[in-house]
Amino acid sequence: MMYLLRLRRPFVALITDALGNELFRVRRPFWWITSSIFAEIDGKEVGVVHRRWHLWKRIYDLYLGNEQFAVVENPGFWNWTFTLKDFDGEVLAQIDRDWRGFGFEILTDAGQYVIRFGSSDPGSKIGLANAIQDLGVSRPLTLAERAVTVALAISLDNDYFSRHGGWGLPFLEVGE
């Protein structure tokens, strides 16, 4: 039974800085049909992401407290770009799951994500960040909104891209 429910099991993820200091937590309780994931800063819940069920679209509502600040309506199953938009349809941020090659995607459960929060100073980019294009956004997100956006990225990985053990094709899993 646990094998069948493993994608729905609860978890807590700690997001830390380079020195190991906790910045915030992401908590996901057990779920049956639609999932929710919570962002907590200093032990206080600041926001939540609720997944809405749809036959082929991936739809998520993002909240700070009881107020919705963004929605993601991914148009289809093979689209791996998730754009956060406000109620006016303006872009706030974007999450991309990078394609890393056929063999890597089929044979491993490792994903690579890029979260773009908007325009930045090009001079401040170093290393691999130079390859990431800037994103035009209507406004910068607050720290709490960014924490909820990271929670969304974790939820996307858990909901759609992780097989949680085993090996094989993405839609055909072979035991643990």
JSON list of N, CA, C and O in Angstrom, two decimals, residues 37-64:
[
{"chain": "A", "resi": 37, "resn": "ILE", "atom": "N", "xyz": [1.01, 22.70, -1.07]},
{"chain": "A", "resi": 37, "resn": "ILE", "atom": "CA", "xyz": [2.34, 22.75, -0.48]},
{"chain": "A", "resi": 37, "resn": "ILE", "atom": "C", "xyz": [2.49, 24.12, 0.17]},
{"chain": "A", "resi": 37, "resn": "ILE", "atom": "O", "xyz": [2.04, 25.13, -0.39]},
{"chain": "A", "resi": 38, "resn": "PHE", "atom": "N", "xyz": [3.06, 24.17, 1.37]},
{"chain": "A", "resi": 38, "resn": "PHE", "atom": "CA", "xyz": [3.10, 25.38, 2.18]},
{"chain": "A", "resi": 38, "resn": "PHE", "atom": "C", "xyz": [4.53, 25.88, 2.33]},
{"chain": "A", "resi": 38, "resn": "PHE", "atom": "O", "xyz": [5.46, 25.09, 2.49]},
{"chain": "A", "resi": 39, "resn": "ALA", "atom": "N", "xyz": [4.70, 27.21, 2.31]},
{"chain": "A", "resi": 39, "resn": "ALA", "atom": "CA", "xyz": [5.99, 27.84, 2.58]},
{"chain": "A", "resi": 39, "resn": "ALA", "atom": "C", "xyz": [5.93, 28.46, 3.97]},
{"chain": "A", "resi": 39, "resn": "ALA", "atom": "O", "xyz": [4.96, 29.15, 4.31]},
{"chain": "A", "resi": 40, "resn": "GLU", "atom": "N", "xyz": [6.96, 28.19, 4.78]},
{"chain": "A", "resi": 40, "resn": "GLU", "atom": "CA", "xyz": [7.01, 28.69, 6.15]},
{"chain": "A", "resi": 40, "resn": "GLU", "atom": "C", "xyz": [8.33, 29.41, 6.38]},
{"chain": "A", "resi": 40, "resn": "GLU", "atom": "O", "xyz": [9.40, 28.88, 6.05]},
{"chain": "A", "resi": 41, "resn": "ILE", "atom": "N", "xyz": [8.26, 30.61, 6.94]},
{"chain": "A", "resi": 41, "resn": "ILE", "atom": "CA", "xyz": [9.45, 31.38, 7.29]},
{"chain": "A", "resi": 41, "resn": "ILE", "atom": "C", "xyz": [9.43, 31.58, 8.80]},
{"chain": "A", "resi": 41, "resn": "ILE", "atom": "O", "xyz": [8.43, 32.05, 9.36]},
{"chain": "A", "resi": 42, "resn": "ASP", "atom": "N", "xyz": [10.52, 31.21, 9.46]},
{"chain": "A", "resi": 42, "resn": "ASP", "atom": "CA", "xyz": [10.63, 31.30, 10.92]},
{"chain": "A", "resi": 42, "resn": "ASP", "atom": "C", "xyz": [9.46, 30.59, 11.62]},
{"chain": "A", "resi": 42, "resn": "ASP", "atom": "O", "xyz": [8.91, 31.09, 12.61]},
{"chain": "A", "resi": 43, "resn": "GLY", "atom": "N", "xyz": [9.06, 29.43, 11.10]},
{"chain": "A", "resi": 43, "resn": "GLY", "atom": "CA", "xyz": [8.02, 28.64, 11.72]},
{"chain": "A", "resi": 43, "resn": "GLY", "atom": "C", "xyz": [6.61, 29.13, 11.46]},
{"chain": "A", "resi": 43, "resn": "GLY", "atom": "O", "xyz": [5.65, 28.56, 11.96]},
{"chain": "A", "resi": 44, "resn": "LYS", "atom": "N", "xyz": [6.46, 30.22, 10.69]},
{"chain": "A", "resi": 44, "resn": "LYS", "atom": "CA", "xyz": [5.14, 30.78, 10.42]},
{"chain": "A", "resi": 44, "resn": "LYS", "atom": "C", "xyz": [4.79, 30.56, 8.95]},
{"chain": "A", "resi": 44, "resn": "LYS", "atom": "O", "xyz": [5.58, 30.87, 8.05]},
{"chain": "A", "resi": 45, "resn": "GLU", "atom": "N", "xyz": [3.60, 30.03, 8.71]},
{"chain": "A", "resi": 45, "resn": "GLU", "atom": "CA", "xyz": [3.15, 29.82, 7.33]},
{"chain": "A", "resi": 45, "resn": "GLU", "atom": "C", "xyz": [2.93, 31.17, 6.66]},
{"chain": "A", "resi": 45, "resn": "GLU", "atom": "O", "xyz": [2.17, 32.00, 7.15]},
{"chain": "A", "resi": 46, "resn": "VAL", "atom": "N", "xyz": [3.61, 31.37, 5.51]},
{"chain": "A", "resi": 46, "resn": "VAL", "atom": "CA", "xyz": [3.48, 32.64, 4.79]},
{"chain": "A", "resi": 46, "resn": "VAL", "atom": "C", "xyz": [2.70, 32.49, 3.49]},
{"chain": "A", "resi": 46, "resn": "VAL", "atom": "O", "xyz": [2.15, 33.46, 2.98]},
{"chain": "A", "resi": 47, "resn": "GLY", "atom": "N", "xyz": [2.66, 31.29, 2.95]},
{"chain": "A", "resi": 47, "resn": "GLY", "atom": "CA", "xyz": [1.97, 31.11, 1.68]},
{"chain": "A", "resi": 47, "resn": "GLY", "atom": "C", "xyz": [1.73, 29.65, 1.37]},
{"chain": "A", "resi": 47, "resn": "GLY", "atom": "O", "xyz": [2.24, 28.76, 2.03]},
{"chain": "A", "resi": 48, "resn": "VAL", "atom": "N", "xyz": [0.93, 29.44, 0.32]},
{"chain": "A", "resi": 48, "resn": "VAL", "atom": "CA", "xyz": [0.55, 28.08, -0.06]},
{"chain": "A", "resi": 48, "resn": "VAL", "atom": "C", "xyz": [0.36, 28.04, -1.57]},
{"chain": "A", "resi": 48, "resn": "VAL", "atom": "O", "xyz": [0.01, 29.04, -2.20]},
{"chain": "A", "resi": 49, "resn": "VAL", "atom": "N", "xyz": [0.60, 26.86, -2.13]},
{"chain": "A", "resi": 49, "resn": "VAL", "atom": "CA", "xyz": [0.33, 26.59, -3.53]},
{"chain": "A", "resi": 49, "resn": "VAL", "atom": "C", "xyz": [-0.69, 25.46, -3.58]},
{"chain": "A", "resi": 49, "resn": "VAL", "atom": "O", "xyz": [-0.48, 24.40, -2.98]},
{"chain": "A", "resi": 50, "resn": "HIS", "atom": "N", "xyz": [-1.80, 25.69, -4.27]},
{"chain": "A", "resi": 50, "resn": "HIS", "atom": "CA", "xyz": [-2.83, 24.67, -4.44]},
{"chain": "A", "resi": 50, "resn": "HIS", "atom": "C", "xyz": [-2.86, 24.25, -5.91]},
{"chain": "A", "resi": 50, "resn": "HIS", "atom": "O", "xyz": [-2.92, 25.10, -6.80]},
{"chain": "A", "resi": 51, "resn": "ARG", "atom": "N", "xyz": [-2.84, 22.95, -6.14]},
{"chain": "A", "resi": 51, "resn": "ARG", "atom": "CA", "xyz": [-2.97, 22.44, -7.51]},
{"chain": "A", "resi": 51, "resn": "ARG", "atom": "C", "xyz": [-4.45, 22.23, -7.79]},
{"chain": "A", "resi": 51, "resn": "ARG", "atom": "O", "xyz": [-5.17, 21.65, -6.98]},
{"chain": "A", "resi": 52, "resn": "ARG", "atom": "N", "xyz": [-4.89, 22.71, -8.96]},
{"chain": "A", "resi": 52, "resn": "ARG", "atom": "CA", "xyz": [-6.27, 22.48, -9.41]},
{"chain": "A", "resi": 52, "resn": "ARG", "atom": "C", "xyz": [-6.25, 21.32, -10.39]},
{"chain": "A", "resi": 52, "resn": "ARG", "atom": "O", "xyz": [-5.40, 21.27, -11.27]},
{"chain": "A", "resi": 53, "resn": "TRP", "atom": "N", "xyz": [-7.22, 20.43, -10.27]},
{"chain": "A", "resi": 53, "resn": "TRP", "atom": "CA", "xyz": [-7.27, 19.29, -11.16]},
{"chain": "A", "resi": 53, "resn": "TRP", "atom": "C", "xyz": [-7.77, 19.72, -12.53]},
{"chain": "A", "resi": 53, "resn": "TRP", "atom": "O", "xyz": [-8.72, 20.50, -12.66]},
{"chain": "A", "resi": 54, "resn": "HIS", "atom": "N", "xyz": [-7.11, 19.24, -13.57]},
{"chain": "A", "resi": 54, "resn": "HIS", "atom": "CA", "xyz": [-7.52, 19.43, -14.95]},
{"chain": "A", "resi": 54, "resn": "HIS", "atom": "C", "xyz": [-7.03, 18.23, -15.73]},
{"chain": "A", "resi": 54, "resn": "HIS", "atom": "O", "xyz": [-5.96, 17.69, -15.43]},
{"chain": "A", "resi": 55, "resn": "LEU", "atom": "N", "xyz": [-7.77, 17.83, -16.73]},
{"chain": "A", "resi": 55, "resn": "LEU", "atom": "CA", "xyz": [-7.44, 16.63, -17.49]},
{"chain": "A", "resi": 55, "resn": "LEU", "atom": "C", "xyz": [-6.08, 16.72, -18.17]},
{"chain": "A", "resi": 55, "resn": "LEU", "atom": "O", "xyz": [-5.30, 15.78, -18.14]},
{"chain": "A", "resi": 56, "resn": "TRP", "atom": "N", "xyz": [-5.75, 17.86, -18.80]},
{"chain": "A", "resi": 56, "resn": "TRP", "atom": "CA", "xyz": [-4.47, 17.93, -19.51]},
{"chain": "A", "resi": 56, "resn": "TRP", "atom": "C", "xyz": [-3.62, 19.14, -19.12]},
{"chain": "A", "resi": 56, "resn": "TRP", "atom": "O", "xyz": [-2.44, 19.16, -19.38]},
{"chain": "A", "resi": 57, "resn": "LYS", "atom": "N", "xyz": [-4.19, 20.15, -18.50]},
{"chain": "A", "resi": 57, "resn": "LYS", "atom": "CA", "xyz": [-3.41, 21.32, -18.09]},
{"chain": "A", "resi": 57, "resn": "LYS", "atom": "C", "xyz": [-2.85, 21.12, -16.69]},
{"chain": "A", "resi": 57, "resn": "LYS", "atom": "O", "xyz": [-3.42, 20.40, -15.88]},
{"chain": "A", "resi": 58, "resn": "ARG", "atom": "N", "xyz": [-1.78, 21.81, -16.41]},
{"chain": "A", "resi": 58, "resn": "ARG", "atom": "CA", "xyz": [-1.21, 21.85, -15.06]},
{"chain": "A", "resi": 58, "resn": "ARG", "atom": "C", "xyz": [-1.51, 23.23, -14.51]},
{"chain": "A", "resi": 58, "resn": "ARG", "atom": "O", "xyz": [-0.92, 24.22, -14.93]},
{"chain": "A", "resi": 59, "resn": "ILE", "atom": "N", "xyz": [-2.44, 23.30, -13.56]},
{"chain": "A", "resi": 59, "resn": "ILE", "atom": "CA", "xyz": [-2.89, 24.59, -13.04]},
{"chain": "A", "resi": 59, "resn": "ILE", "atom": "C", "xyz": [-2.60, 24.67, -11.54]},
{"chain": "A", "resi": 59, "resn": "ILE", "atom": "O", "xyz": [-2.95, 23.77, -10.78]},
{"chain": "A", "resi": 60, "resn": "TYR", "atom": "N", "xyz": [-1.96, 25.77, -11.15]},
{"chain": "A", "resi": 60, "resn": "TYR", "atom": "CA", "xyz": [-1.62, 26.01, -9.75]},
{"chain": "A", "resi": 60, "resn": "TYR", "atom": "C", "xyz": [-2.01, 27.43, -9.36]},
{"chain": "A", "resi": 60, "resn": "TYR", "atom": "O", "xyz": [-1.82, 28.37, -10.13]},
{"chain": "A", "resi": 61, "resn": "ASP", "atom": "N", "xyz": [-2.56, 27.57, -8.14]},
{"chain": "A", "resi": 61, "resn": "ASP", "atom": "CA", "xyz": [-2.89, 28.87, -7.58]},
{"chain": "A", "resi": 61, "resn": "ASP", "atom": "C", "xyz": [-1.92, 29.14, -6.43]},
{"chain": "A", "resi": 61, "resn": "ASP", "atom": "O", "xyz": [-1.74, 28.29, -5.56]},
{"chain": "A", "resi": 62, "resn": "LEU", "atom": "N", "xyz": [-1.31, 30.34, -6.42]},
{"chain": "A", "resi": 62, "resn": "LEU", "atom": "CA", "xyz": [-0.32, 30.71, -5.41]},
{"chain": "A", "resi": 62, "resn": "LEU", "atom": "C", "xyz": [-0.89, 31.80, -4.51]},
{"chain": "A", "resi": 62, "resn": "LEU", "atom": "O", "xyz": [-1.41, 32.81, -5.01]},
{"chain": "A", "resi": 63, "resn": "TYR", "atom": "N", "xyz": [-0.78, 31.59, -3.19]},
{"chain": "A", "resi": 63, "resn": "TYR", "atom": "CA", "xyz": [-1.35, 32.51, -2.21]},
{"chain": "A", "resi": 63, "resn": "TYR", "atom": "C", "xyz": [-0.31, 32.98, -1.21]},
{"chain": "A", "resi": 63, "resn": "TYR", "atom": "O", "xyz": [0.58, 32.22, -0.83]},
{"chain": "A", "resi": 64, "resn": "LEU", "atom": "N", "xyz": [-0.47, 34.22, -0.76]},
{"chain": "A", "resi": 64, "resn": "LEU", "atom": "CA", "xyz": [0.18, 34.73, 0.44]},
{"chain": "A", "resi": 64, "resn": "LEU", "atom": "C", "xyz": [-0.92, 34.91, 1.46]},
{"chain": "A", "resi": 64, "resn": "LEU", "atom": "O", "xyz": [-1.84, 35.70, 1.22]}
]
